[in-house]
C-alpha positions as a LaTeX table, in Angstrom:
\begin{tabular}{lrrr}
\hline
Residue & $x$ (\AA) & $y$ (\AA) & $z$ (\AA) \\
\hline
Met1 & 0.01 & $-0.01$ & $-0.05$ \\
Arg2 & 1.02 & 3.63 & $-0.50$ \\
Gly3 & 1.41 & 6.23 & 2.23 \\
Ile4 & 3.24 & 9.32 & 3.35 \\
Cys5 & 6.25 & 8.56 & 5.54 \\
Pro6 & 6.76 & 11.19 & 8.20 \\
Asn7 & 10.50 & 10.47 & 8.25 \\
Cys8 & 11.48 & 10.83 & 4.56 \\
Glu9 & 8.40 & 12.99 & 3.89 \\
Gln10 & 7.65 & 11.19 & 0.67 \\
Glu11 & 4.83 & 9.04 & $-0.69$ \\
Ser12 & 6.16 & 5.53 & $-0.80$ \\
Asn13 & 5.19 & 1.94 & $-0.37$ \\
Val14 & 4.46 & 1.03 & 3.25 \\
Glu15 & 3.68 & $-2.28$ & 4.95 \\
Val16 & 1.43 & $-2.89$ & 7.90 \\
Val17 & 3.25 & $-4.50$ & 10.82 \\
Arg18 & 1.24 & $-6.25$ & 13.57 \\
Thr19 & 2.86 & $-7.45$ & 16.74 \\
Val20 & 2.29 & $-7.81$ & 20.48 \\
Glu21 & 3.79 & $-5.43$ & 23.00 \\
Asp22 & 4.25 & $-6.16$ & 26.70 \\
Leu23 & 3.33 & $-3.01$ & 28.60 \\
Glu24 & 3.84 & $-2.56$ & 32.39 \\
Ile25 & 0.82 & $-0.97$ & 34.08 \\
Arg26 & 1.26 & $-0.35$ & 37.82 \\
Gly27 & 3.52 & $-3.27$ & 38.17 \\
Glu28 & 1.43 & $-5.68$ & 36.01 \\
His29 & 2.55 & $-6.87$ & 32.56 \\
Ile30 & $-0.24$ & $-6.62$ & 30.03 \\
Lys31 & 0.18 & $-7.83$ & 26.40 \\
Val32 & $-1.67$ & $-5.83$ & 23.77 \\
Glu33 & $-1.88$ & $-6.15$ & 20.00 \\
Val34 & $-0.33$ & $-3.15$ & 18.22 \\
Glu35 & $-0.28$ & $-2.04$ & 14.63 \\
Tyr36 & 2.16 & 0.31 & 12.88 \\
Tyr37 & 3.59 & 1.13 & 9.41 \\
Lys38 & 7.03 & 0.52 & 7.98 \\
Cys39 & 8.29 & 2.72 & 5.11 \\
Leu40 & 9.85 & 0.46 & 2.45 \\
Ser41 & 11.95 & 3.33 & 1.17 \\
Cys42 & 13.77 & 4.50 & 4.23 \\
Gly43 & 13.02 & 1.53 & 6.57 \\
Glu44 & 11.56 & 3.72 & 9.35 \\
Glu45 & 8.51 & 2.60 & 11.38 \\
Phe46 & 5.75 & 5.02 & 12.26 \\
Glu47 & 2.18 & 5.05 & 13.69 \\
Asp48 & $-0.86$ & 6.24 & 11.82 \\
Pro49 & $-2.10$ & 9.23 & 13.82 \\
Arg50 & $-5.59$ & 8.73 & 12.37 \\
Ser51 & $-5.96$ & 5.15 & 13.56 \\
Gly52 & $-6.94$ & 5.87 & 17.19 \\
Arg53 & $-5.34$ & 2.57 & 18.15 \\
Asp54 & $-3.37$ & 3.60 & 21.20 \\
Pro55 & $-1.61$ & 0.56 & 22.79 \\
Leu56 & $-1.59$ & 2.27 & 26.17 \\
Glu57 & $-5.34$ & 2.86 & 26.04 \\
Lys58 & $-5.84$ & $-0.89$ & 25.30 \\
Ala59 & $-3.57$ & $-1.77$ & 28.23 \\
Tyr60 & $-5.49$ & 0.54 & 30.53 \\
Arg61 & $-8.84$ & $-1.05$ & 29.53 \\
Glu62 & $-7.44$ & $-4.45$ & 30.22 \\
Tyr63 & $-6.08$ & $-3.34$ & 33.56 \\
Arg64 & $-9.53$ & $-1.98$ & 34.50 \\
Lys65 & $-11.13$ & $-5.26$ & 33.46 \\
Arg66 & $-8.77$ & $-7.30$ & 35.68 \\
His67 & $-9.53$ & $-5.03$ & 38.67 \\
Gly68 & $-13.24$ & $-4.43$ & 38.16 \\
Met69 & $-12.71$ & $-0.71$ & 37.64 \\
Ile70 & $-15.11$ & 1.66 & 35.80 \\
Gln71 & $-14.33$ & 2.25 & 32.13 \\
Pro72 & $-14.33$ & 5.76 & 30.65 \\
Glu73 & $-17.80$ & 5.34 & 29.12 \\
Gly74 & $-19.14$ & 4.29 & 32.46 \\
Ile75 & $-17.90$ & 7.53 & 34.06 \\
Arg76 & $-19.57$ & 9.48 & 31.26 \\
Ser77 & $-22.83$ & 7.59 & 31.68 \\
Leu78 & $-22.88$ & 8.31 & 35.43 \\
Arg79 & $-22.45$ & 12.06 & 34.75 \\
Lys80 & $-24.86$ & 12.26 & 31.81 \\
Lys81 & $-27.56$ & 10.32 & 33.66 \\
Tyr82 & $-28.07$ & 13.41 & 35.89 \\
Gly83 & $-27.37$ & 15.97 & 33.15 \\
Leu84 & $-24.19$ & 17.16 & 34.79 \\
Thr85 & $-21.37$ & 18.95 & 33.04 \\
Gln86 & $-17.74$ & 17.84 & 33.62 \\
Gly87 & $-17.18$ & 20.93 & 35.72 \\
Glu88 & $-20.23$ & 20.30 & 37.90 \\
Met89 & $-19.44$ & 16.61 & 38.38 \\
Ala90 & $-15.85$ & 17.39 & 39.20 \\
Lys91 & $-16.89$ & 19.91 & 41.89 \\
Leu92 & $-19.21$ & 17.32 & 43.49 \\
Leu93 & $-16.43$ & 14.80 & 43.61 \\
Gly94 & $-13.92$ & 17.30 & 44.93 \\
Trp95 & $-11.71$ & 17.09 & 41.89 \\
Gly96 & $-10.44$ & 19.45 & 39.29 \\
Ala97 & $-12.34$ & 19.46 & 35.94 \\
Thr98 & $-9.13$ & 18.41 & 34.17 \\
Thr99 & $-8.89$ & 15.24 & 36.27 \\
Leu100 & $-12.44$ & 14.09 & 35.38 \\
Ser101 & $-11.88$ & 14.99 & 31.71 \\
Arg102 & $-8.73$ & 12.89 & 31.63 \\
Tyr103 & $-10.56$ & 9.87 & 33.10 \\
Glu104 & $-13.43$ & 10.20 & 30.72 \\
Asn105 & $-10.93$ & 10.34 & 27.81 \\
Gly106 & $-9.03$ & 7.18 & 28.81 \\
Ala107 & $-6.57$ & 8.05 & 31.54 \\
Leu108 & $-6.28$ & 5.37 & 34.25 \\
Gln109 & $-7.89$ & 6.50 & 37.49 \\
Asp110 & $-6.06$ & 5.96 & 40.83 \\
Glu111 & $-7.56$ & 3.76 & 43.55 \\
Ala112 & $-8.83$ & 6.62 & 45.63 \\
His113 & $-10.64$ & 8.17 & 42.74 \\
Glu114 & $-12.05$ & 4.81 & 41.64 \\
Lys115 & $-13.51$ & 4.34 & 45.12 \\
Thr116 & $-15.06$ & 7.78 & 44.98 \\
Leu117 & $-16.62$ & 7.04 & 41.63 \\
Arg118 & $-18.10$ & 3.76 & 42.87 \\
Leu119 & $-19.63$ & 5.50 & 45.86 \\
Ala120 & $-21.09$ & 8.23 & 43.65 \\
Met121 & $-23.02$ & 5.55 & 41.69 \\
Asp122 & $-25.22$ & 5.03 & 44.77 \\
Pro123 & $-28.04$ & 7.65 & 44.81 \\
Arg124 & $-27.66$ & 8.04 & 48.61 \\
Asn125 & $-23.98$ & 8.88 & 48.31 \\
Leu126 & $-24.50$ & 11.28 & 45.44 \\
Leu127 & $-27.10$ & 13.11 & 47.57 \\
Lys128 & $-24.50$ & 13.56 & 50.34 \\
Leu129 & $-22.00$ & 14.89 & 47.77 \\
Ile130 & $-24.59$ & 17.49 & 46.68 \\
Glu131 & $-25.28$ & 18.49 & 50.27 \\
Glu132 & $-21.54$ & 18.85 & 51.03 \\
Ala133 & $-20.94$ & 20.97 & 47.95 \\
Pro134 & $-23.81$ & 23.60 & 47.93 \\
Asp135 & $-22.09$ & 25.84 & 45.43 \\
Ala136 & $-21.40$ & 23.17 & 42.84 \\
Leu137 & $-24.78$ & 23.46 & 41.18 \\
Ser138 & $-27.32$ & 26.11 & 40.42 \\
Glu139 & $-30.39$ & 26.04 & 42.62 \\
Glu140 & $-32.59$ & 24.89 & 39.76 \\
Lys141 & $-30.33$ & 22.01 & 38.69 \\
Lys142 & $-29.74$ & 20.93 & 42.31 \\
Asn143 & $-33.49$ & 20.74 & 42.99 \\
Gln144 & $-33.97$ & 18.73 & 39.79 \\
Ile145 & $-31.26$ & 16.22 & 40.56 \\
Val146 & $-32.18$ & 15.93 & 44.26 \\
Glu147 & $-35.74$ & 15.12 & 43.29 \\
Gln148 & $-34.49$ & 12.43 & 40.84 \\
Leu149 & $-32.15$ & 10.95 & 43.41 \\
Leu150 & $-34.78$ & 10.92 & 46.18 \\
Ala151 & $-37.16$ & 9.02 & 43.84 \\
Glu152 & $-34.36$ & 6.53 & 43.15 \\
Glu153 & $-33.58$ & 6.24 & 46.86 \\
Arg154 & $-37.23$ & 5.52 & 47.83 \\
Glu155 & $-37.31$ & 2.74 & 45.21 \\
Ile156 & $-34.08$ & 1.26 & 46.38 \\
Tyr157 & $-35.19$ & 1.15 & 50.08 \\
Ser158 & $-38.50$ & $-0.48$ & 49.04 \\
Leu159 & $-36.77$ & $-3.09$ & 46.97 \\
Glu160 & $-34.09$ & $-3.68$ & 49.66 \\
Arg161 & $-36.83$ & $-4.52$ & 52.16 \\
Ile162 & $-38.34$ & $-6.97$ & 49.78 \\
Tyr163 & $-34.96$ & $-8.49$ & 49.10 \\
Glu164 & $-34.14$ & $-8.85$ & 52.83 \\
Glu165 & $-37.40$ & $-10.64$ & 53.44 \\
Arg166 & $-37.26$ & $-12.96$ & 50.46 \\
Phe167 & $-33.75$ & $-13.42$ & 49.24 \\
Gly168 & $-31.10$ & $-12.55$ & 51.89 \\
Arg169 & $-27.93$ & $-10.52$ & 51.13 \\
Tyr170 & $-24.61$ & $-11.01$ & 49.36 \\
Gly171 & $-21.56$ & $-8.81$ & 48.73 \\
Val172 & $-19.94$ & $-7.31$ & 45.70 \\
Asp173 & $-17.46$ & $-9.65$ & 44.10 \\
Glu174 & $-16.64$ & $-11.54$ & 40.87 \\
Phe175 & $-19.89$ & $-13.59$ & 41.14 \\
Ser176 & $-22.13$ & $-10.50$ & 41.15 \\
Gly177 & $-20.18$ & $-8.60$ & 38.48 \\
Tyr178 & $-18.70$ & $-6.23$ & 41.05 \\
Arg179 & $-22.09$ & $-4.62$ & 41.67 \\
Ser180 & $-24.69$ & $-4.87$ & 44.46 \\
Leu181 & $-27.92$ & $-6.55$ & 43.35 \\
Asp182 & $-30.20$ & $-3.92$ & 41.88 \\
Leu183 & $-33.68$ & $-5.51$ & 42.05 \\
Ser184 & $-35.23$ & $-2.64$ & 40.17 \\
Lys185 & $-32.93$ & $-3.29$ & 37.20 \\
Ile186 & $-33.41$ & $-7.06$ & 37.14 \\
Leu187 & $-37.19$ & $-6.77$ & 37.38 \\
Asn188 & $-37.34$ & $-4.18$ & 34.57 \\
Ala189 & $-34.91$ & $-6.29$ & 32.47 \\
Ile190 & $-37.37$ & $-9.14$ & 32.77 \\
Leu191 & $-40.20$ & $-6.88$ & 31.65 \\
Phe192 & $-38.08$ & $-5.62$ & 28.78 \\
Phe193 & $-37.34$ & $-9.19$ & 27.45 \\
Ser194 & $-40.95$ & $-10.35$ & 28.04 \\
Lys195 & $-42.65$ & $-7.47$ & 26.26 \\
Glu196 & $-43.71$ & $-9.56$ & 23.24 \\
Gly197 & $-44.05$ & $-12.78$ & 25.23 \\
Ile198 & $-41.26$ & $-15.24$ & 25.94 \\
Leu199 & $-40.65$ & $-18.67$ & 27.49 \\
Lys200 & $-39.44$ & $-18.63$ & 31.09 \\
Thr201 & $-36.28$ & $-20.59$ & 30.36 \\
Val202 & $-35.41$ & $-18.18$ & 27.63 \\
Val203 & $-35.70$ & $-15.10$ & 29.84 \\
Asn204 & $-33.19$ & $-16.49$ & 32.26 \\
Lys205 & $-30.64$ & $-16.98$ & 29.51 \\
Leu206 & $-31.22$ & $-13.56$ & 28.00 \\
Leu207 & $-30.62$ & $-12.04$ & 31.46 \\
Phe208 & $-27.37$ & $-14.09$ & 31.76 \\
Tyr209 & $-26.10$ & $-12.99$ & 28.31 \\
Ala210 & $-27.00$ & $-9.29$ & 28.88 \\
Asp211 & $-25.23$ & $-9.17$ & 32.24 \\
Phe212 & $-22.16$ & $-11.09$ & 31.07 \\
Arg213 & $-21.88$ & $-9.19$ & 27.75 \\
His214 & $-22.07$ & $-5.85$ & 29.64 \\
Phe215 & $-19.38$ & $-7.09$ & 32.05 \\
Lys216 & $-17.17$ & $-8.21$ & 29.16 \\
Glu217 & $-17.30$ & $-4.69$ & 27.68 \\
Asn218 & $-17.55$ & $-2.51$ & 30.82 \\
Thr219 & $-16.13$ & $-4.68$ & 33.69 \\
Val220 & $-19.37$ & $-4.36$ & 35.67 \\
Ser221 & $-22.70$ & $-6.26$ & 35.39 \\
Ile222 & $-26.04$ & $-4.54$ & 34.78 \\
Thr223 & $-28.14$ & $-6.02$ & 37.58 \\
Gly224 & $-25.56$ & $-7.36$ & 40.11 \\
Ser225 & $-27.28$ & $-10.71$ & 39.94 \\
Arg226 & $-25.42$ & $-13.91$ & 40.63 \\
Tyr227 & $-25.98$ & $-16.71$ & 38.11 \\
Val228 & $-26.19$ & $-20.26$ & 39.27 \\
Arg229 & $-25.50$ & $-23.32$ & 37.18 \\
Ile230 & $-28.68$ & $-25.43$ & 37.00 \\
Ala231 & $-29.65$ & $-28.32$ & 34.78 \\
Phe232 & $-31.57$ & $-26.06$ & 32.35 \\
Gly233 & $-28.74$ & $-23.55$ & 31.95 \\
Pro234 & $-27.46$ & $-20.47$ & 33.79 \\
Ala235 & $-30.14$ & $-18.62$ & 35.76 \\
Pro236 & $-30.19$ & $-15.70$ & 38.19 \\
Asp237 & $-29.98$ & $-16.74$ & 41.80 \\
Gly238 & $-33.60$ & $-16.48$ & 43.18 \\
Trp239 & $-35.06$ & $-16.24$ & 39.72 \\
Gln240 & $-38.36$ & $-17.88$ & 40.81 \\
His241 & $-38.90$ & $-15.07$ & 43.32 \\
Tyr242 & $-38.39$ & $-12.37$ & 40.73 \\
Phe243 & $-41.07$ & $-13.83$ & 38.49 \\
Thr244 & $-43.41$ & $-14.42$ & 41.37 \\
Leu245 & $-43.04$ & $-10.81$ & 42.58 \\
Leu246 & $-43.78$ & $-9.40$ & 39.11 \\
Ile247 & $-46.83$ & $-11.75$ & 38.68 \\
Glu248 & $-48.14$ & $-10.82$ & 42.16 \\
Glu249 & $-48.02$ & $-7.11$ & 41.46 \\
Gly250 & $-49.69$ & $-7.59$ & 38.06 \\
Ser251 & $-46.69$ & $-6.55$ & 35.97 \\
Leu252 & $-46.13$ & $-9.96$ & 34.39 \\
Arg253 & $-48.66$ & $-12.50$ & 33.06 \\
Met254 & $-47.93$ & $-16.19$ & 32.98 \\
Asp255 & $-49.63$ & $-18.50$ & 30.50 \\
Glu256 & $-49.25$ & $-22.23$ & 30.40 \\
Ile257 & $-48.34$ & $-23.67$ & 27.00 \\
Phe258 & $-49.32$ & $-27.25$ & 26.13 \\
Tyr259 & $-46.91$ & $-28.93$ & 23.64 \\
Asn260 & $-48.59$ & $-32.27$ & 24.03 \\
Glu261 & $-50.43$ & $-34.12$ & 26.78 \\
Asn262 & $-47.24$ & $-34.76$ & 28.61 \\
Val263 & $-45.25$ & $-31.65$ & 28.07 \\
Thr264 & $-46.07$ & $-28.10$ & 29.11 \\
Gly265 & $-44.18$ & $-24.80$ & 29.38 \\
Glu266 & $-44.65$ & $-21.37$ & 30.87 \\
Lys267 & $-44.74$ & $-18.21$ & 28.77 \\
Phe268 & $-44.38$ & $-14.73$ & 30.22 \\
Thr269 & $-45.75$ & $-11.54$ & 28.87 \\
Ser270 & $-45.26$ & $-8.02$ & 30.29 \\
Glu271 & $-48.43$ & $-6.33$ & 31.45 \\
Lys272 & $-46.72$ & $-2.93$ & 31.82 \\
Asn273 & $-43.86$ & $-1.22$ & 30.07 \\
Pro274 & $-40.40$ & $-1.52$ & 31.66 \\
Asp275 & $-38.86$ & 1.64 & 33.16 \\
Leu276 & $-35.78$ & 2.02 & 30.98 \\
Ser277 & $-34.76$ & 5.33 & 32.55 \\
Met278 & $-32.85$ & 3.55 & 35.32 \\
Phe279 & $-30.38$ & 1.91 & 32.82 \\
Ser280 & $-27.24$ & 3.65 & 31.60 \\
Glu281 & $-26.54$ & 4.05 & 27.93 \\
Thr282 & $-24.18$ & 1.01 & 27.89 \\
Glu283 & $-26.68$ & $-1.08$ & 29.84 \\
Leu284 & $-29.49$ & $-0.30$ & 27.39 \\
Met285 & $-27.16$ & $-1.12$ & 24.49 \\
Ala286 & $-26.39$ & $-4.53$ & 25.99 \\
Leu287 & $-30.04$ & $-5.38$ & 26.67 \\
Ala288 & $-31.10$ & $-4.26$ & 23.18 \\
Trp289 & $-28.26$ & $-6.12$ & 21.52 \\
Val290 & $-29.03$ & $-9.38$ & 23.25 \\
Lys291 & $-32.75$ & $-9.09$ & 22.49 \\
Lys292 & $-32.08$ & $-8.43$ & 18.86 \\
His293 & $-29.41$ & $-11.05$ & 18.53 \\
Phe294 & $-31.55$ & $-13.88$ & 19.85 \\
Lys295 & $-34.85$ & $-12.63$ & 18.22 \\
Asp296 & $-35.08$ & $-15.49$ & 15.75 \\
Trp297 & $-33.43$ & $-18.19$ & 17.92 \\
Thr298 & $-35.42$ & $-21.18$ & 19.16 \\
Ala299 & $-35.50$ & $-21.99$ & 22.89 \\
Arg300 & $-33.53$ & $-25.15$ & 22.18 \\
Gly301 & $-30.89$ & $-23.18$ & 20.24 \\
Ile302 & $-30.33$ & $-20.65$ & 23.06 \\
Ser303 & $-30.27$ & $-23.46$ & 25.61 \\
Asp304 & $-27.60$ & $-25.43$ & 23.64 \\
Leu305 & $-25.47$ & $-22.23$ & 23.27 \\
Ser306 & $-25.60$ & $-21.47$ & 26.99 \\
His307 & $-24.72$ & $-25.00$ & 27.91 \\
Asn308 & $-21.62$ & $-24.77$ & 25.83 \\
Glu309 & $-20.39$ & $-21.50$ & 27.44 \\
Lys310 & $-17.11$ & $-22.14$ & 29.19 \\
Gly311 & $-18.39$ & $-20.55$ & 32.38 \\
Tyr312 & $-21.28$ & $-23.06$ & 32.43 \\
Val313 & $-19.09$ & $-26.05$ & 31.49 \\
Asp314 & $-16.40$ & $-25.32$ & 34.13 \\
Thr315 & $-18.79$ & $-24.56$ & 36.97 \\
Pro316 & $-20.08$ & $-27.39$ & 39.14 \\
Asn317 & $-23.83$ & $-27.85$ & 39.31 \\
Gly318 & $-25.51$ & $-25.59$ & 41.89 \\
Arg319 & $-22.51$ & $-23.24$ & 42.09 \\
Phe320 & $-22.23$ & $-19.62$ & 41.03 \\
Ile321 & $-20.68$ & $-18.76$ & 37.63 \\
Ser322 & $-17.86$ & $-16.23$ & 37.87 \\
Tyr323 & $-18.18$ & $-13.15$ & 35.71 \\
Arg324 & $-14.47$ & $-13.65$ & 34.84 \\
Tyr325 & $-15.76$ & $-16.13$ & 32.27 \\
Ala326 & $-17.39$ & $-13.22$ & 30.38 \\
Glu327 & $-14.14$ & $-12.68$ & 28.58 \\
Glu328 & $-14.72$ & $-16.11$ & 26.84 \\
Leu329 & $-18.43$ & $-15.51$ & 26.03 \\
Thr330 & $-19.31$ & $-16.80$ & 22.60 \\
Ile331 & $-21.41$ & $-13.72$ & 21.62 \\
\hline
\end{tabular}
């Protein structure tokens, strides 16, 4: 191929060179694929400034994945969810605007800032930050965001009480996708997938694929659900309770399907529209992608695919599937 060499400043034949570089990020060695050009006239190697393929950025993304840290798009989604500018968000976090901008554009955040970002994702903590920085926002915007946060907080408390009564508690780890269980999100994800009517066994697998695909791309799950290996495939821990809760409140309808006199199934159909406002942009993209991808699949086809996932194969029956297997997801 032809190109302009920045060394000899002439148009000449160049070849693409692809190799693997070993970069050290905070004491860890991370291998990333890199691509550059070699001028066949002068022999010099150079990068294409238009490619956007920064090896360091790739290494940072991999480092965040390994440590369950928020990716740049996750930071942007948190800020945009509440209509905050970079300057406003930075003031709430107690940072300079340049620091937040650097993180949103790919710089690797330090551990203290990562912890602050994680805390800010909880509506209760963000409310405290607003209270502690009264001059960070205009009065109008502050009232708007506080109202939104209080509504989210009321919903969280309500759902937490239901959860404590029915399901118990568990922590944030590799089995929950480094997120606390968000019942509101998992219930609305079920309604999202069941909008046109769907078999119960299929819903469980779509939830699994949505959570694991989002973790693969963003190092955090959508719902915080743990997935258990059962005979019929991966399913959210406590899945029967979720469906029962939605049916009891009239949000989900269950119809029995008769295949023949000996075989029946259960089909779910949403009776109300899911509240999609609680999902971030990346979460909505993952949910929509999974729904579209499996639109024309049969229940048997989805079941066979899930049974062949490495996470399912390697996990003993009745045990939780680690989100670390998301990296080897087949979709």
